PDB file of C-alpha atoms in Angstrom:
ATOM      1  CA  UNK A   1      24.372 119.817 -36.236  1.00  0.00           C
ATOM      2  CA  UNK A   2      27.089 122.325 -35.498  1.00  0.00           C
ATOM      3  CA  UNK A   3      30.529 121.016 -34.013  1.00  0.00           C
ATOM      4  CA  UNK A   4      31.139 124.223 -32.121  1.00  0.00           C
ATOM      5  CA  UNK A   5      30.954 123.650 -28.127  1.00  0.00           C
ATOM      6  CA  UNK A   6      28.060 125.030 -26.248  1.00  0.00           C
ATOM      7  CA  UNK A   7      27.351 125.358 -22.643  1.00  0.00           C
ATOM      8  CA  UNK A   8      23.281 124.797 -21.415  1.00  0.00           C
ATOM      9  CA  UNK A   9      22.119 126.512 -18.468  1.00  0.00           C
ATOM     10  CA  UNK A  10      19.213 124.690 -16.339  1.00  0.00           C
ATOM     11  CA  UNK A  11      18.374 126.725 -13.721  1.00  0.00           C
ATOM     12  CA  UNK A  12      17.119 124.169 -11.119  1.00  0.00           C
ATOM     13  CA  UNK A  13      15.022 123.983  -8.201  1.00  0.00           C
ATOM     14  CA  UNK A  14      14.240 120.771  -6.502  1.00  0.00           C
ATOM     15  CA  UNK A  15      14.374 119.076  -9.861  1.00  0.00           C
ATOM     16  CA  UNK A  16      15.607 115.486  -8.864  1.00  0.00           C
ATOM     17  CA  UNK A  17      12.438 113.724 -10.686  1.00  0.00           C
ATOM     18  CA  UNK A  18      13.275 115.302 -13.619  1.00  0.00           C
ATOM     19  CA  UNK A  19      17.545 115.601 -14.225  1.00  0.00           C
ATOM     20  CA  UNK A  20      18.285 111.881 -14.973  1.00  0.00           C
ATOM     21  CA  UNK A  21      15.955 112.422 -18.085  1.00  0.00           C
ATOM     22  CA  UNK A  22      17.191 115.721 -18.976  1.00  0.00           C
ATOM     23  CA  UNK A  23      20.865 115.025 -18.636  1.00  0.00           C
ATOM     24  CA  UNK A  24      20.835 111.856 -20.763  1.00  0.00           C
ATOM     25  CA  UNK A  25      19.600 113.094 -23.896  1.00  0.00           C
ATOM     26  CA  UNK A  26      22.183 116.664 -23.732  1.00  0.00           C
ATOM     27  CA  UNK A  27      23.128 116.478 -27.724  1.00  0.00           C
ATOM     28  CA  UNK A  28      26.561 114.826 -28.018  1.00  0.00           C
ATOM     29  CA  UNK A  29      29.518 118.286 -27.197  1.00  0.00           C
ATOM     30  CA  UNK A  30      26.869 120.116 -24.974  1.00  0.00           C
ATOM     31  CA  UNK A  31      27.744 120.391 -21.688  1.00  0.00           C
ATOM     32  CA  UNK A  32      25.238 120.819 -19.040  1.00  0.00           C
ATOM     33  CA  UNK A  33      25.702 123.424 -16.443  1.00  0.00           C
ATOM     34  CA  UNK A  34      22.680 122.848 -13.675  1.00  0.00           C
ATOM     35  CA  UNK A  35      22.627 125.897 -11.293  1.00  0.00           C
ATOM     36  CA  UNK A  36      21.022 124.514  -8.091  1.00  0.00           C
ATOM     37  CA  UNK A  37      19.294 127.435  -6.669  1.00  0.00           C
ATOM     38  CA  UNK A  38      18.673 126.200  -3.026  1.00  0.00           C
ATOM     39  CA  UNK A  39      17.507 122.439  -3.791  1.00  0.00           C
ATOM     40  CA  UNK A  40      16.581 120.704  -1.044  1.00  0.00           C
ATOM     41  CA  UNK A  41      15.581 116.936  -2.371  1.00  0.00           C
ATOM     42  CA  UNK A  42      19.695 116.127  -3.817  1.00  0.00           C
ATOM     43  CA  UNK A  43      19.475 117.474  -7.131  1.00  0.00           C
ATOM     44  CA  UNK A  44      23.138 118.922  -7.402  1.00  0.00           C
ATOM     45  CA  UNK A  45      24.353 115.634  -6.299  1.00  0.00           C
ATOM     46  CA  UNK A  46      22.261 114.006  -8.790  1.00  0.00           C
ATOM     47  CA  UNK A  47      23.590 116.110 -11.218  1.00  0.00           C
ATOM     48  CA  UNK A  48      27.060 115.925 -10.620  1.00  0.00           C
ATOM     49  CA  UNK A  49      26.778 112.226 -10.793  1.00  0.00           C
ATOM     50  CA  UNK A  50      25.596 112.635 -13.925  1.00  0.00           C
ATOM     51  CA  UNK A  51      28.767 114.985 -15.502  1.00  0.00           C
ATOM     52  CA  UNK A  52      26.867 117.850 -14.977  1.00  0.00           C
ATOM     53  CA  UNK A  53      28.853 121.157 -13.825  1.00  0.00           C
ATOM     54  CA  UNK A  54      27.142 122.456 -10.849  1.00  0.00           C
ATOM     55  CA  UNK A  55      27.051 125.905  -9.697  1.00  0.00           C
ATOM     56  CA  UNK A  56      25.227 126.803  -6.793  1.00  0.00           C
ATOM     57  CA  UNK A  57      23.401 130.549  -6.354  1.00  0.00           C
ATOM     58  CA  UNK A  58      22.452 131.627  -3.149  1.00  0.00           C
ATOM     59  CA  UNK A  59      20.218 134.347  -4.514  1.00  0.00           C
ATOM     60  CA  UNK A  60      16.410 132.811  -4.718  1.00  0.00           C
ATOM     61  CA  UNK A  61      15.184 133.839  -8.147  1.00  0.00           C
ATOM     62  CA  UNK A  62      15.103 132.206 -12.020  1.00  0.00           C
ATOM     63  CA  UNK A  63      17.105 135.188 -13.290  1.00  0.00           C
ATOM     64  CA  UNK A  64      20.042 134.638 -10.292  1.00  0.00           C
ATOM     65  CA  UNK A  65      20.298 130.851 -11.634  1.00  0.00           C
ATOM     66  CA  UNK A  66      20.313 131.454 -15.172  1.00  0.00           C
ATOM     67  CA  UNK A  67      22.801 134.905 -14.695  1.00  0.00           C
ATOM     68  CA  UNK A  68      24.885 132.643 -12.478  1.00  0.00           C
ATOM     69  CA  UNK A  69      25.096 129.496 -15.446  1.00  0.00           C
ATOM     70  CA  UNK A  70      25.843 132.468 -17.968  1.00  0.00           C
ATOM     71  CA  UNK A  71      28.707 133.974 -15.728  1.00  0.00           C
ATOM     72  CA  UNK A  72      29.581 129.887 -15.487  1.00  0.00           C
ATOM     73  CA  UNK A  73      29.788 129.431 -19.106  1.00  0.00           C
ATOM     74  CA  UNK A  74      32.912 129.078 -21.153  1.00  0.00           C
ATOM     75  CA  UNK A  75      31.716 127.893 -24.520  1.00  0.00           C
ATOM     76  CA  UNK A  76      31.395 130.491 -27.154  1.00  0.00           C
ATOM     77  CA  UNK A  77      27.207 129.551 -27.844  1.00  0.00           C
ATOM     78  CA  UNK A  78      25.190 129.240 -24.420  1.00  0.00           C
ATOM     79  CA  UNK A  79      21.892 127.871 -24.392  1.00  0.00           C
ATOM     80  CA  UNK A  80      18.977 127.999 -22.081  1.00  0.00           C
ATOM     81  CA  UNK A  81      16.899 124.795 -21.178  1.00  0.00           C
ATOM     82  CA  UNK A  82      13.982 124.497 -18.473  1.00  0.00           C
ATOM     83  CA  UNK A  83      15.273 121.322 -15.659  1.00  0.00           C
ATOM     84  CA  UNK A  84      11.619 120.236 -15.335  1.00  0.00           C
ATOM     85  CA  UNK A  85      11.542 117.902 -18.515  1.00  0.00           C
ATOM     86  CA  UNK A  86       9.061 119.901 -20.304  1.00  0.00           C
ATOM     87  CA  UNK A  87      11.342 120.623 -23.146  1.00  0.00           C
ATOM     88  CA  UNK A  88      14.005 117.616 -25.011  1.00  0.00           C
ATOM     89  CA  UNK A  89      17.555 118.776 -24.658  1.00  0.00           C
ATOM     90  CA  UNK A  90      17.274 117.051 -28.181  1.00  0.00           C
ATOM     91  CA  UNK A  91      15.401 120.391 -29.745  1.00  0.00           C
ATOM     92  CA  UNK A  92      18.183 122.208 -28.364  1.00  0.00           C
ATOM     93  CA  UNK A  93      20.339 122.248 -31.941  1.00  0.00           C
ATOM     94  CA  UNK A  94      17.027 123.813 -33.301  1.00  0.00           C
ATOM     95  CA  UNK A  95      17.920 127.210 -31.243  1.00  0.00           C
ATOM     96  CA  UNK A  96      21.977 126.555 -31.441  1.00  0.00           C
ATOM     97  CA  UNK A  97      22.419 125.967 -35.205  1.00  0.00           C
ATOM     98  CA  UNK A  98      21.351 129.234 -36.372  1.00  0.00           C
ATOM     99  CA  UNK A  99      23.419 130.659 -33.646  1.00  0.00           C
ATOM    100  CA  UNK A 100      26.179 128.844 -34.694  1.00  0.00           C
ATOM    101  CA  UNK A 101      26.019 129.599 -38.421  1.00  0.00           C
ATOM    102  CA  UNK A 102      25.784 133.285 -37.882  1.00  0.00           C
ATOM    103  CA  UNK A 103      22.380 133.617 -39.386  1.00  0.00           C
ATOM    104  CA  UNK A 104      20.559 134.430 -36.228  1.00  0.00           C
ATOM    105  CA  UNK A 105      21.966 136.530 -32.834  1.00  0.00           C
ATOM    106  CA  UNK A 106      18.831 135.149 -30.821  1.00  0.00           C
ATOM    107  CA  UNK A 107      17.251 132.470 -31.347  1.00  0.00           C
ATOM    108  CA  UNK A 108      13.716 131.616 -29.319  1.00  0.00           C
ATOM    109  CA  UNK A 109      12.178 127.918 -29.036  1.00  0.00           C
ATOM    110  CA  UNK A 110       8.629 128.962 -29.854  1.00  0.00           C
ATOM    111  CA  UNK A 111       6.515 125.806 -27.599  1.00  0.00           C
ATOM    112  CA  UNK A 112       4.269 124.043 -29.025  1.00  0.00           C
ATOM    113  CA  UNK A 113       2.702 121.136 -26.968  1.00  0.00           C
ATOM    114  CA  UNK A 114       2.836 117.802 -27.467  1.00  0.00           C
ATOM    115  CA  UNK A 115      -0.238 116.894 -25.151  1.00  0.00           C
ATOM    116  CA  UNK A 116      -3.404 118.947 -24.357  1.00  0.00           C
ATOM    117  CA  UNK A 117      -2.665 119.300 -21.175  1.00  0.00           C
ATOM    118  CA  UNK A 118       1.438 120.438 -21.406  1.00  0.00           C
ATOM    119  CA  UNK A 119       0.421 124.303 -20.937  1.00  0.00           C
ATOM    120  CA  UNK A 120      -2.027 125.102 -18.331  1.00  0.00           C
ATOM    121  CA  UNK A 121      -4.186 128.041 -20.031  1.00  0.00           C
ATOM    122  CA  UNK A 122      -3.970 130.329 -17.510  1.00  0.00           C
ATOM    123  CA  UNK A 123      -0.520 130.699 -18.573  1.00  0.00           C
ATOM    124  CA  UNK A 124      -0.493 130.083 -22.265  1.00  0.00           C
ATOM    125  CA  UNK A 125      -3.166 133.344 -22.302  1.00  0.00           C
ATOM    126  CA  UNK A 126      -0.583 135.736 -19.911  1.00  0.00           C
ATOM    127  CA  UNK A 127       2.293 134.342 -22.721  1.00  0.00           C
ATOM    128  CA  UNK A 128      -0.176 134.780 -25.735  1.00  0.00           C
ATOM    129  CA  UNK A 129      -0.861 138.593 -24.326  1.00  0.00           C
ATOM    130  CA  UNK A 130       3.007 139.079 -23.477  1.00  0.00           C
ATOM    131  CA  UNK A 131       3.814 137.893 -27.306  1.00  0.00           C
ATOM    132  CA  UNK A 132       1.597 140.578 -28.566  1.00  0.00           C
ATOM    133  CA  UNK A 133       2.988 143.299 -26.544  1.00  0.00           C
ATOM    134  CA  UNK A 134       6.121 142.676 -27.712  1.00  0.00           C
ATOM    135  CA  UNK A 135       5.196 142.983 -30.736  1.00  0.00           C
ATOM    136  CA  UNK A 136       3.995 146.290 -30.717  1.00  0.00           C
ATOM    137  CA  UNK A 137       7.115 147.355 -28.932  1.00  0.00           C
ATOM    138  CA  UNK A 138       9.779 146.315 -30.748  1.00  0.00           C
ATOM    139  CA  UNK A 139       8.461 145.261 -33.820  1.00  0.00           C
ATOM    140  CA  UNK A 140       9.849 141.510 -33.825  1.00  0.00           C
ATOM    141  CA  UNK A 141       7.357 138.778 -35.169  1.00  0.00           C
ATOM    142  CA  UNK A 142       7.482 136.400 -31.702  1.00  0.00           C
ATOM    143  CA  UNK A 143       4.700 134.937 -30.512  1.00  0.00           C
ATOM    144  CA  UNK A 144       6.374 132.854 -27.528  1.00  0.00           C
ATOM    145  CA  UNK A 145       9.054 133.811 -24.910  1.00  0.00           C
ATOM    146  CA  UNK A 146      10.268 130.352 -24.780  1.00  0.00           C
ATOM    147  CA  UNK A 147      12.685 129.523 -22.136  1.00  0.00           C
ATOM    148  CA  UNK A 148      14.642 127.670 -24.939  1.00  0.00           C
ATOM    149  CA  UNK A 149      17.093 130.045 -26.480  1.00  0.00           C
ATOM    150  CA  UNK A 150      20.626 130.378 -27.469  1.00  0.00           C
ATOM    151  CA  UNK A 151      23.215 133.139 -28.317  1.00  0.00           C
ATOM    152  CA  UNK A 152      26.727 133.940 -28.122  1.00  0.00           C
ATOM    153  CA  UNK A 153      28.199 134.244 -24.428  1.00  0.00           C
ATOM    154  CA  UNK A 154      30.341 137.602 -25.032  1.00  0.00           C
ATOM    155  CA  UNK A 155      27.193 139.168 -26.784  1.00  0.00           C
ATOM    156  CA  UNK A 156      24.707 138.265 -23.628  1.00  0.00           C
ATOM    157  CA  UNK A 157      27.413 139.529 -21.122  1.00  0.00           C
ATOM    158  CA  UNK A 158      27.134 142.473 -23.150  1.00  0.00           C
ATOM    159  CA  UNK A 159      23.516 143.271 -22.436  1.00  0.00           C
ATOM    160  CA  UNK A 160      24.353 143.879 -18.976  1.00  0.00           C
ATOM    161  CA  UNK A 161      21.271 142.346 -17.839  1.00  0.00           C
ATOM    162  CA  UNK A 162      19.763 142.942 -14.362  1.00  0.00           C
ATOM    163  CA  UNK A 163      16.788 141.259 -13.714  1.00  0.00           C
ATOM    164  CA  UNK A 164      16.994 138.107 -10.824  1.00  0.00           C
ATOM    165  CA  UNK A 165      13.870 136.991 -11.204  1.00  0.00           C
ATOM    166  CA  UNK A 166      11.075 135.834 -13.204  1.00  0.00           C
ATOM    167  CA  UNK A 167      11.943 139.142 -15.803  1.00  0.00           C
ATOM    168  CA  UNK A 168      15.000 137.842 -16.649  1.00  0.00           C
ATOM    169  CA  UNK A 169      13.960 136.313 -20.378  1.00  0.00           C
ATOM    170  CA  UNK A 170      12.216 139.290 -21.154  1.00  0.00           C
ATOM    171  CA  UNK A 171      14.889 141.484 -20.263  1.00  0.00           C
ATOM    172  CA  UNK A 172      17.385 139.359 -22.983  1.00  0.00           C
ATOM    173  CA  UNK A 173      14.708 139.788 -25.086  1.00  0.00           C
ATOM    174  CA  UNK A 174      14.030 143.608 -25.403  1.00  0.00           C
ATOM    175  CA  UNK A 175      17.758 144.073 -24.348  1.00  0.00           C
ATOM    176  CA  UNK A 176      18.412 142.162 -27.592  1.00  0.00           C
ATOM    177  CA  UNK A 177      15.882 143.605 -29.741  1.00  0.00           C
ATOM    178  CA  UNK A 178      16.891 147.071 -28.849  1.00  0.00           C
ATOM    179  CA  UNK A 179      20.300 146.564 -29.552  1.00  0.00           C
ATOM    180  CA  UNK A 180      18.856 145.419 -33.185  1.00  0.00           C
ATOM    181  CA  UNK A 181      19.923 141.710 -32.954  1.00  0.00           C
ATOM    182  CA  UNK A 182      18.670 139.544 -35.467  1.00  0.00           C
ATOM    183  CA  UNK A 183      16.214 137.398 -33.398  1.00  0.00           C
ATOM    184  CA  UNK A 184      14.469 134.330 -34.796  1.00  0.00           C
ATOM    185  CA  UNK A 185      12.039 131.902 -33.255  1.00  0.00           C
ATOM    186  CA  UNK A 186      11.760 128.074 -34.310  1.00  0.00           C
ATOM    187  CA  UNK A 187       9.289 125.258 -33.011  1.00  0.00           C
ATOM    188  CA  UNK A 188      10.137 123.071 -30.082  1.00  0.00           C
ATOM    189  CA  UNK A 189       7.765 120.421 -28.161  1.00  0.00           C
ATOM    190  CA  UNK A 190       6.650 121.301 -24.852  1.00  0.00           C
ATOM    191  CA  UNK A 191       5.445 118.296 -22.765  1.00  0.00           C
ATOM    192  CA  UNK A 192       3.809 118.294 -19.089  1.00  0.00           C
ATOM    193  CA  UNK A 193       6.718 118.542 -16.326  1.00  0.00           C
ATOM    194  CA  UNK A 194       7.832 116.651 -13.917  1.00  0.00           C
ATOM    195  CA  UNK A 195       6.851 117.603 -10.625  1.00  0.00           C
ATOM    196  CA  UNK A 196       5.339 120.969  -8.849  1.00  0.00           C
ATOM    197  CA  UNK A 197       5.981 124.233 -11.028  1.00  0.00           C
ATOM    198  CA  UNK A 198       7.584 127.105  -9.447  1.00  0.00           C
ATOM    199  CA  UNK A 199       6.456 129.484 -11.864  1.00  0.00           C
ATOM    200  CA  UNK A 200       3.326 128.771 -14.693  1.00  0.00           C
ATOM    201  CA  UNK A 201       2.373 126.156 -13.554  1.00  0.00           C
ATOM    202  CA  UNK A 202       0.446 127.725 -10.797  1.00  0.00           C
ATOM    203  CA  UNK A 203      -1.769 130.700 -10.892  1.00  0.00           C
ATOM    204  CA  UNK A 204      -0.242 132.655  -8.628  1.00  0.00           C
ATOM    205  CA  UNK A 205       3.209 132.084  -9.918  1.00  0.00           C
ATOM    206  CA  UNK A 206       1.985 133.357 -13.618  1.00  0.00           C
ATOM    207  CA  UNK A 207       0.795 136.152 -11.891  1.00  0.00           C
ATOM    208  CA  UNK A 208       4.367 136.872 -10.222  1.00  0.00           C
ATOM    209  CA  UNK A 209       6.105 136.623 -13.230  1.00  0.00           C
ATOM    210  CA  UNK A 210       3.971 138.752 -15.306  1.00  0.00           C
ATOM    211  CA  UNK A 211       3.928 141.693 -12.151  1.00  0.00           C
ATOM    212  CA  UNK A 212       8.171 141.184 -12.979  1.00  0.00           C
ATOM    213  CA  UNK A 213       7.742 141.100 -16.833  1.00  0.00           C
ATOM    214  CA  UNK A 214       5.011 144.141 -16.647  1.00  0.00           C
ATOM    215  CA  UNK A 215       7.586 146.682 -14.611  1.00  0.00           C
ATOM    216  CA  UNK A 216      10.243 145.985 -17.473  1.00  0.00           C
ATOM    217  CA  UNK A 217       7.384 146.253 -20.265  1.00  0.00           C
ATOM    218  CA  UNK A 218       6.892 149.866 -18.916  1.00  0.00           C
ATOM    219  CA  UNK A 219      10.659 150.871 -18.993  1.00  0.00           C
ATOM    220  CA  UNK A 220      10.761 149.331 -22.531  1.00  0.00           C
ATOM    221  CA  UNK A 221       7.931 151.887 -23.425  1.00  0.00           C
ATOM    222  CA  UNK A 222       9.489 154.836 -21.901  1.00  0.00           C
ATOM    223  CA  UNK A 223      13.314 154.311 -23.318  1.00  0.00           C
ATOM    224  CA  UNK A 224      11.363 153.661 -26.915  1.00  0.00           C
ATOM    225  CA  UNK A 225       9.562 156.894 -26.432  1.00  0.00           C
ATOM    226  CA  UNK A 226      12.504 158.432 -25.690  1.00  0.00           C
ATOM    227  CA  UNK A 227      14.764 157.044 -28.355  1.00  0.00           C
ATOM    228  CA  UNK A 228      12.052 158.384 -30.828  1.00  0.00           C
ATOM    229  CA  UNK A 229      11.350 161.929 -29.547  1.00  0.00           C
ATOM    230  CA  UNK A 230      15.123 162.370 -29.609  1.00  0.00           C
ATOM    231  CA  UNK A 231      17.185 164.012 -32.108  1.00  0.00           C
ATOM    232  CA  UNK A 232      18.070 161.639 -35.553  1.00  0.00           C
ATOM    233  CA  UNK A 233      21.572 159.849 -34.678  1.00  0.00           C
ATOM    234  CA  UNK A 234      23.749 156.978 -35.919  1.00  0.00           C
ATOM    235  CA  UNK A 235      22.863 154.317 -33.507  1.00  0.00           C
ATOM    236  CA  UNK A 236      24.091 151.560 -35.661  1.00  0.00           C
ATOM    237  CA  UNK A 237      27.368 150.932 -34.648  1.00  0.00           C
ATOM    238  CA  UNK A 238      27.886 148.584 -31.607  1.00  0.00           C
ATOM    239  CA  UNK A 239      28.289 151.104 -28.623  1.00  0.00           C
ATOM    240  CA  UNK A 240      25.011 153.299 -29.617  1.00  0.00           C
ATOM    241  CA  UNK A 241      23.348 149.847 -29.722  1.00  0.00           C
ATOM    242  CA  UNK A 242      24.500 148.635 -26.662  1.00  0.00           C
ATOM    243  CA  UNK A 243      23.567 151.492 -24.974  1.00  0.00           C
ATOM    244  CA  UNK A 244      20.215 151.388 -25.909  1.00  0.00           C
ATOM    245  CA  UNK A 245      19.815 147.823 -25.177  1.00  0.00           C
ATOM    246  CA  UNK A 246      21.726 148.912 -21.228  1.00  0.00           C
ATOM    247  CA  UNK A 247      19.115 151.684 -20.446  1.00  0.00           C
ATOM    248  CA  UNK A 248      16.444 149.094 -20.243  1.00  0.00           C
ATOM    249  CA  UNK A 249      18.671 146.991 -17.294  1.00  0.00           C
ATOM    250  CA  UNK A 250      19.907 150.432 -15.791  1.00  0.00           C
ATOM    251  CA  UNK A 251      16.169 151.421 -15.384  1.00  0.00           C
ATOM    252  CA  UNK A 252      14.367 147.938 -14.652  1.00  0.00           C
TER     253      UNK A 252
END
């Protein structure tokens, strides 16, 4: 286990049920930042009982919480963790490590369930079709866009992401892959949550996030297109990649 500190976003929404379980077992030198994101049933309070930093965004939407926790962060690795105790806080060294030891630049907790009835299939099929658009796209091997992911702060805040809702993982992601990070993907449990989902859970949430995940799939297609009709150029360096991974926020 690295020694290096890391910060863990949980983007939280009336997640009261589920905090005391996710807070105790943070990995020893993590620090939990929960971003309450209009909670009405005491979960920041909960939370800052427990040592958690709380930030509080106004802005309804996953991507405002998790954008707000980044923005929060001071720890050279952050981390991204669901607050509905579907995923162990204990996995979360599977998708820092790498991170850490500079063989990875994003690294993806690929779920895979611990009981039948952890991943409702209406939403494992949208996230088994998503996988497999992605990899036509960009040519990375993922199969999941697991909520459970880690990078380095400076070189997320780079990405200039824009998406403040459900869009915002796959915005990191093809932000990421366009600027040619080296993205890897490891196995994590996923277990049933605690409580009401907000998002895949129900039917018409999945269906929310993949009309937010669909709009940036289509700018991802166009900027690709784009990139390859253009003339041959060294886009290697840092600011031609960058710039290819910003025209995906700019146009999203």
């Amino acid at each position: 286990m690295t020694s290096i500190r890391v910060d863990v976003v949980l983007p939280c929404l009336n997640e009261a049920q589920a905090l005391p379980w996710i807070l105790q077992r943070m990995p020893a030198g993590y620090r939990a930042i929960v971003v309450d994101n209009g909670s009405t049933d005491g979960s920041a309070d909960i939370a800052r009982a427990l040592g958690a930093e709380v930030v509080h965004e106004t802005r309804r939407g996953f991507g405002a919480a998790a954008h707000a926790g980044l923005l929060a962060a001071t720890a050279p690795i952050v981390a991204f963790c669901d607050a509905d105790a579907s995923m162990d806080p204990r996995d979360l060294p599977l998708v820092v490590d790498p991170v850490a030891q500079d063989d990875a630049d994003l690294v993806l907790g690929r779920r895979r369930p611990t009981t039948r009835n952890a991943w409702p299939p209406h939403a494992r099929l949208a996230n088994t079709y998503l996988s497999w658009r992605l990899r036509r796209i960009t040519g990375v091997n993922i199969h999941d866009l697991g909520p459970m992911r880690a990078a380095r702060r400076d070189h997320l805040l780079a990405l200039d992401l824009h998406d403040r809702r459900s869009g915002y993982p796959l915005e990191m992601f093809l932000g990421a892959a366009a600027a040619d990070w080296r993205i890897r993907e490891v196995d994590t449990g996923y277990a049933p949550r605690v409580g009401r989902s907000k998002v895949t859970g129900t039917v018409r949430g999945t269906l929310t996030a993949i009309h937010d995940m669909s709009a940036l799939l289509r700018v991802s297609s166009a900027v690709r297109n784009e990139i390859d009709d253009s003339p041959r150029r060294n886009d290697s360096d840092a600011s031609g990649n960058a710039a290819r991974a910003s025209r995906i926020g700019d146009r999203s």
